[in-house]
Short mmCIF file of C-alpha atoms in Angstrom, two decimals:
data_model
loop_
_atom_site.label_atom_id
_atom_site.label_comp_id
_atom_site.label_asym_id
_atom_site.label_seq_id
_atom_site.Cartn_x
_atom_site.Cartn_y
_atom_site.Cartn_z
CA GLY O 7 -1.50 -251.78 110.93
CA GLU O 8 -4.24 -253.52 112.84
CA SER O 9 -6.48 -255.84 110.88
CA VAL O 10 -9.51 -258.04 111.20
CA GLY O 11 -9.51 -261.28 109.28
CA LEU O 12 -11.58 -264.38 108.72
CA HIS O 13 -10.43 -267.99 108.89
CA LEU O 14 -12.65 -269.42 106.14
CA PRO O 15 -13.80 -267.71 102.98
CA THR O 16 -16.66 -270.17 102.30
CA LEU O 17 -18.79 -272.27 104.59
CA SER O 18 -21.31 -274.78 103.23
CA VAL O 19 -23.90 -276.30 105.55
CA GLN O 20 -27.12 -278.25 105.33
CA GLU O 21 -30.41 -276.65 106.24
CA GLY O 22 -31.11 -277.22 109.91
CA ASP O 23 -27.48 -277.51 110.91
CA ASN O 24 -25.75 -275.03 113.17
CA SER O 25 -23.20 -272.73 111.50
CA ILE O 26 -20.12 -271.23 113.04
CA ILE O 27 -18.33 -268.35 111.35
CA ASN O 28 -14.98 -267.33 112.76
CA CYS O 29 -13.02 -264.11 112.84
CA ALA O 30 -9.57 -263.22 114.14
CA TYR O 31 -8.73 -259.72 115.24
CA SER O 32 -5.47 -258.09 116.17
CA ASN O 33 -6.39 -254.85 117.94
CA SER O 34 -6.71 -255.85 121.58
CA ALA O 35 -7.84 -252.31 122.40
CA SER O 36 -11.05 -252.52 120.35
CA ASP O 37 -14.18 -251.84 122.37
CA TYR O 38 -16.83 -253.32 120.11
CA PHE O 39 -17.07 -256.23 117.73
CA ILE O 40 -19.89 -256.37 115.25
CA TRP O 41 -21.31 -258.92 112.82
CA TYR O 42 -22.99 -257.95 109.57
CA LYS O 43 -24.81 -260.02 106.97
CA GLN O 44 -24.76 -259.02 103.33
CA GLU O 45 -27.08 -260.66 100.84
CA SER O 46 -26.44 -260.44 97.14
CA GLY O 47 -27.35 -257.02 95.76
CA LYS O 48 -27.95 -255.50 99.17
CA GLY O 49 -26.03 -253.49 101.70
CA PRO O 50 -24.73 -255.07 104.92
CA GLN O 51 -27.30 -255.68 107.63
CA PHE O 52 -26.42 -255.34 111.31
CA ILE O 53 -26.82 -258.66 113.13
CA ILE O 54 -25.36 -258.33 116.59
CA ASP O 55 -22.55 -256.66 118.48
CA ILE O 56 -20.59 -257.47 121.61
CA ARG O 57 -18.61 -255.23 123.90
CA SER O 58 -15.08 -256.14 124.80
CA ASN O 59 -16.04 -256.67 128.47
CA MET O 60 -18.36 -259.53 127.51
CA ASP O 61 -17.65 -263.12 126.49
CA LYS O 62 -20.98 -264.07 125.01
CA ARG O 63 -24.08 -262.43 123.71
CA GLN O 64 -27.21 -264.03 122.29
CA GLY O 65 -29.74 -262.77 119.81
CA GLN O 66 -32.47 -264.38 117.80
CA ARG O 67 -30.95 -267.69 116.58
CA VAL O 68 -27.48 -266.15 116.80
CA THR O 69 -24.79 -266.20 119.44
CA VAL O 70 -21.54 -264.27 119.36
CA LEU O 71 -18.58 -265.48 121.37
CA LEU O 72 -15.55 -263.37 122.16
CA ASN O 73 -12.29 -264.89 123.29
CA LYS O 74 -9.93 -262.06 124.15
CA THR O 75 -7.12 -264.40 125.12
CA VAL O 76 -6.66 -265.60 121.56
CA LYS O 77 -8.30 -262.56 119.93
CA HIS O 78 -11.02 -264.62 118.34
CA LEU O 79 -14.64 -263.85 117.56
CA SER O 80 -17.29 -266.25 116.32
CA LEU O 81 -20.87 -266.07 115.15
CA GLN O 82 -23.03 -269.11 115.71
CA ILE O 83 -26.27 -269.46 113.79
CA ALA O 84 -28.68 -272.08 115.08
CA ALA O 85 -30.87 -274.14 112.77
CA THR O 86 -29.47 -272.52 109.65
CA GLN O 87 -32.02 -271.73 106.96
CA PRO O 88 -31.63 -271.08 103.23
CA GLY O 89 -32.39 -267.41 103.94
CA ASP O 90 -29.19 -267.27 105.98
CA SER O 91 -27.14 -267.71 102.82
CA ALA O 92 -25.07 -264.54 102.55
CA VAL O 93 -21.64 -263.09 103.19
CA TYR O 94 -20.93 -262.44 106.85
CA PHE O 95 -18.52 -259.74 107.96
CA CYS O 96 -17.01 -259.09 111.33
CA ALA O 97 -15.90 -255.60 112.25
CA GLU O 98 -14.20 -253.92 115.16
CA MET O 99 -14.38 -250.43 116.54
CA GLY O 100 -12.96 -248.43 119.38
CA GLY O 101 -9.69 -248.52 121.21
CA GLY O 102 -9.14 -244.87 120.42
CA SER O 103 -10.38 -245.20 116.85
CA TYR O 104 -13.96 -244.68 115.81
CA ILE O 105 -13.25 -245.95 112.35
CA PRO O 106 -14.71 -249.43 111.91
CA THR O 107 -12.39 -252.04 110.43
CA PHE O 108 -14.07 -254.85 108.53
CA GLY O 109 -12.92 -258.37 107.85
CA ARG O 110 -12.92 -259.74 104.32
CA GLY O 111 -16.08 -261.77 104.78
CA THR O 112 -17.18 -265.43 104.82
CA SER O 113 -19.67 -266.72 102.32
CA LEU O 114 -22.24 -268.97 103.98
CA ILE O 115 -24.05 -271.35 101.64
CA VAL O 116 -27.02 -273.24 103.02
CA HIS O 117 -28.13 -276.30 101.08
CA PRO O 118 -31.81 -277.28 101.36
CA LYS Q 17 -39.55 -246.37 109.09
CA ALA Q 18 -38.09 -246.12 105.64
CA GLY Q 19 -34.58 -247.46 105.34
CA VAL Q 20 -31.47 -245.76 104.06
CA THR Q 21 -31.82 -244.76 100.43
CA GLN Q 22 -29.07 -244.08 97.94
CA THR Q 23 -29.23 -242.56 94.51
CA PRO Q 24 -28.41 -243.37 91.85
CA ARG Q 25 -28.16 -247.15 92.15
CA TYR Q 26 -25.94 -247.54 89.11
CA LEU Q 27 -23.59 -245.12 87.43
CA ILE Q 28 -21.08 -245.32 84.60
CA LYS Q 29 -18.48 -242.59 84.29
CA THR Q 30 -15.31 -241.97 82.30
CA ARG Q 31 -11.85 -241.49 83.75
CA GLY Q 32 -11.21 -237.89 84.72
CA GLN Q 33 -14.86 -237.07 85.32
CA GLN Q 34 -16.36 -236.37 88.70
CA VAL Q 35 -19.38 -237.94 90.37
CA THR Q 36 -21.76 -237.08 93.18
CA LEU Q 37 -23.63 -239.75 95.10
CA SER Q 38 -26.53 -239.10 97.44
CA CYS Q 39 -27.67 -240.73 100.66
CA SER Q 40 -30.79 -240.20 102.73
CA PRO Q 41 -30.49 -241.66 106.24
CA ILE Q 42 -33.20 -243.20 108.35
CA SER Q 43 -35.41 -240.52 109.84
CA GLY Q 44 -33.95 -239.35 113.14
CA HIS Q 45 -30.46 -240.63 112.41
CA ARG Q 46 -27.89 -237.87 112.57
CA SER Q 47 -24.77 -239.73 111.53
CA VAL Q 48 -23.97 -240.79 107.99
CA SER Q 49 -20.91 -242.83 107.09
CA TRP Q 50 -19.64 -243.72 103.64
CA TYR Q 51 -17.84 -246.88 102.63
CA GLN Q 52 -16.20 -248.26 99.52
CA GLN Q 53 -16.58 -251.97 98.81
CA THR Q 54 -14.43 -253.78 96.26
CA PRO Q 55 -13.61 -257.46 95.76
CA GLY Q 56 -9.93 -256.77 96.35
CA GLN Q 57 -10.01 -254.48 99.38
CA GLY Q 58 -13.33 -255.41 100.94
CA LEU Q 59 -15.32 -252.86 102.88
CA GLN Q 60 -13.36 -249.70 103.68
CA PHE Q 61 -14.43 -246.67 105.64
CA LEU Q 62 -14.34 -243.35 103.80
CA PHE Q 63 -15.71 -240.78 106.26
CA GLU Q 64 -18.44 -240.01 108.73
CA TYR Q 65 -20.58 -236.91 109.00
CA PHE Q 66 -22.49 -235.81 112.06
CA SER Q 67 -24.30 -232.50 112.50
CA GLU Q 68 -23.04 -231.33 109.11
CA THR Q 69 -19.39 -231.81 110.08
CA GLN Q 70 -16.93 -234.48 109.03
CA ARG Q 71 -15.98 -236.24 112.26
CA ASN Q 72 -13.94 -239.23 111.16
CA LYS Q 73 -11.98 -239.92 108.00
CA GLY Q 74 -10.50 -243.05 106.51
CA ASN Q 75 -7.36 -243.41 104.47
CA PHE Q 76 -8.53 -242.16 101.08
CA PRO Q 77 -7.11 -239.40 98.89
CA GLY Q 78 -8.52 -235.90 98.87
CA ARG Q 79 -10.38 -236.64 95.64
CA PHE Q 80 -13.00 -238.21 97.88
CA SER Q 81 -15.05 -235.65 99.73
CA GLY Q 82 -18.48 -235.31 101.18
CA ARG Q 83 -20.90 -233.10 102.95
CA GLN Q 84 -23.98 -233.32 105.09
CA PHE Q 85 -27.00 -231.08 105.05
CA SER Q 86 -29.11 -229.82 107.92
CA ASN Q 87 -31.68 -232.58 107.30
CA SER Q 88 -28.87 -235.16 107.70
CA ARG Q 89 -28.90 -236.11 104.03
CA SER Q 90 -25.40 -236.55 102.72
CA GLU Q 91 -23.56 -236.43 99.44
CA MET Q 92 -20.24 -237.90 98.47
CA ASN Q 93 -18.15 -236.54 95.63
CA VAL Q 94 -15.26 -238.15 93.80
CA SER Q 95 -13.27 -235.93 91.48
CA THR Q 96 -10.90 -236.90 88.69
CA LEU Q 97 -12.16 -240.45 88.58
CA GLU Q 98 -9.70 -243.31 88.15
CA LEU Q 99 -10.38 -246.85 86.99
CA GLY Q 100 -9.65 -248.06 90.51
CA ASP Q 101 -12.56 -246.05 91.84
CA SER Q 102 -14.95 -248.60 90.35
CA ALA Q 103 -16.72 -250.01 93.38
CA LEU Q 104 -19.92 -250.28 95.34
CA TYR Q 105 -20.30 -247.17 97.47
CA LEU Q 106 -22.36 -247.70 100.57
CA CYS Q 107 -23.69 -245.25 103.04
CA ALA Q 108 -24.82 -246.13 106.52
CA SER Q 109 -26.71 -244.16 109.10
CA SER Q 110 -26.79 -244.38 112.86
CA LEU Q 111 -28.42 -242.50 115.68
CA GLU Q 112 -25.23 -241.26 117.19
CA LEU Q 113 -21.70 -240.34 116.22
CA ALA Q 114 -19.56 -243.46 115.72
CA GLY Q 115 -22.61 -245.57 116.38
CA VAL Q 116 -22.00 -249.29 116.60
CA GLU Q 117 -25.35 -250.21 115.11
CA GLN Q 118 -25.28 -248.89 111.58
CA TYR Q 119 -27.95 -249.28 108.93
CA PHE Q 120 -26.71 -249.56 105.39
CA GLY Q 121 -28.31 -248.51 102.15
CA PRO Q 122 -28.29 -250.70 99.03
CA GLY Q 123 -25.29 -248.88 97.60
CA THR Q 124 -24.40 -247.14 94.36
CA ARG Q 125 -22.52 -249.28 91.85
CA LEU Q 126 -19.99 -246.99 90.15
CA THR Q 127 -18.18 -248.17 87.06
CA VAL Q 128 -15.33 -246.05 85.69
CA THR Q 129 -14.32 -246.74 82.10
#
């Protein structure tokens, strides 16, 4: 079946650096791609989404890039802060299915 | 606005028992989705309710069921519990059916012994 996966399970960065979290997807028919942040002991928190007809979308300190040619999605976090330490999930929806499919997650560790 | 609330937060049950989990969505949100999160399988979609009707369903056995009330509150039931049902059960609410922007509750940690 279709799946959404992540390249790196753990990413360690220094405070102030920019972070890039990657995600590969296989369903080229998906309409939406979404990033969630999950802190320890909490439920996932919606960060940003991007439609399949877009290549880039920016939010507050975050940018999501979508490369449909290689089926790759990335989340860039500018000036990473200790509060950004969490597990980040990508998810896809659409393409005839309204059931979201989540990736396994990347743990981001920010060192002060 | 108050966020999504789930009760109870922690639960310990024995194999063969059944359990009911509760979710109150954000005020005004009409869709409630349920997810199971485990270290091995990650975050998996169970089902979605909108206007008191199950609209979408994931690949889980019939032991997992749910319902939604007229005030959009939702319950999830698991019957004949198995050890493998131990997981964090999350509910999420959104304004619309199959909404992209979902708001998750803190989850119910279920342990089956």
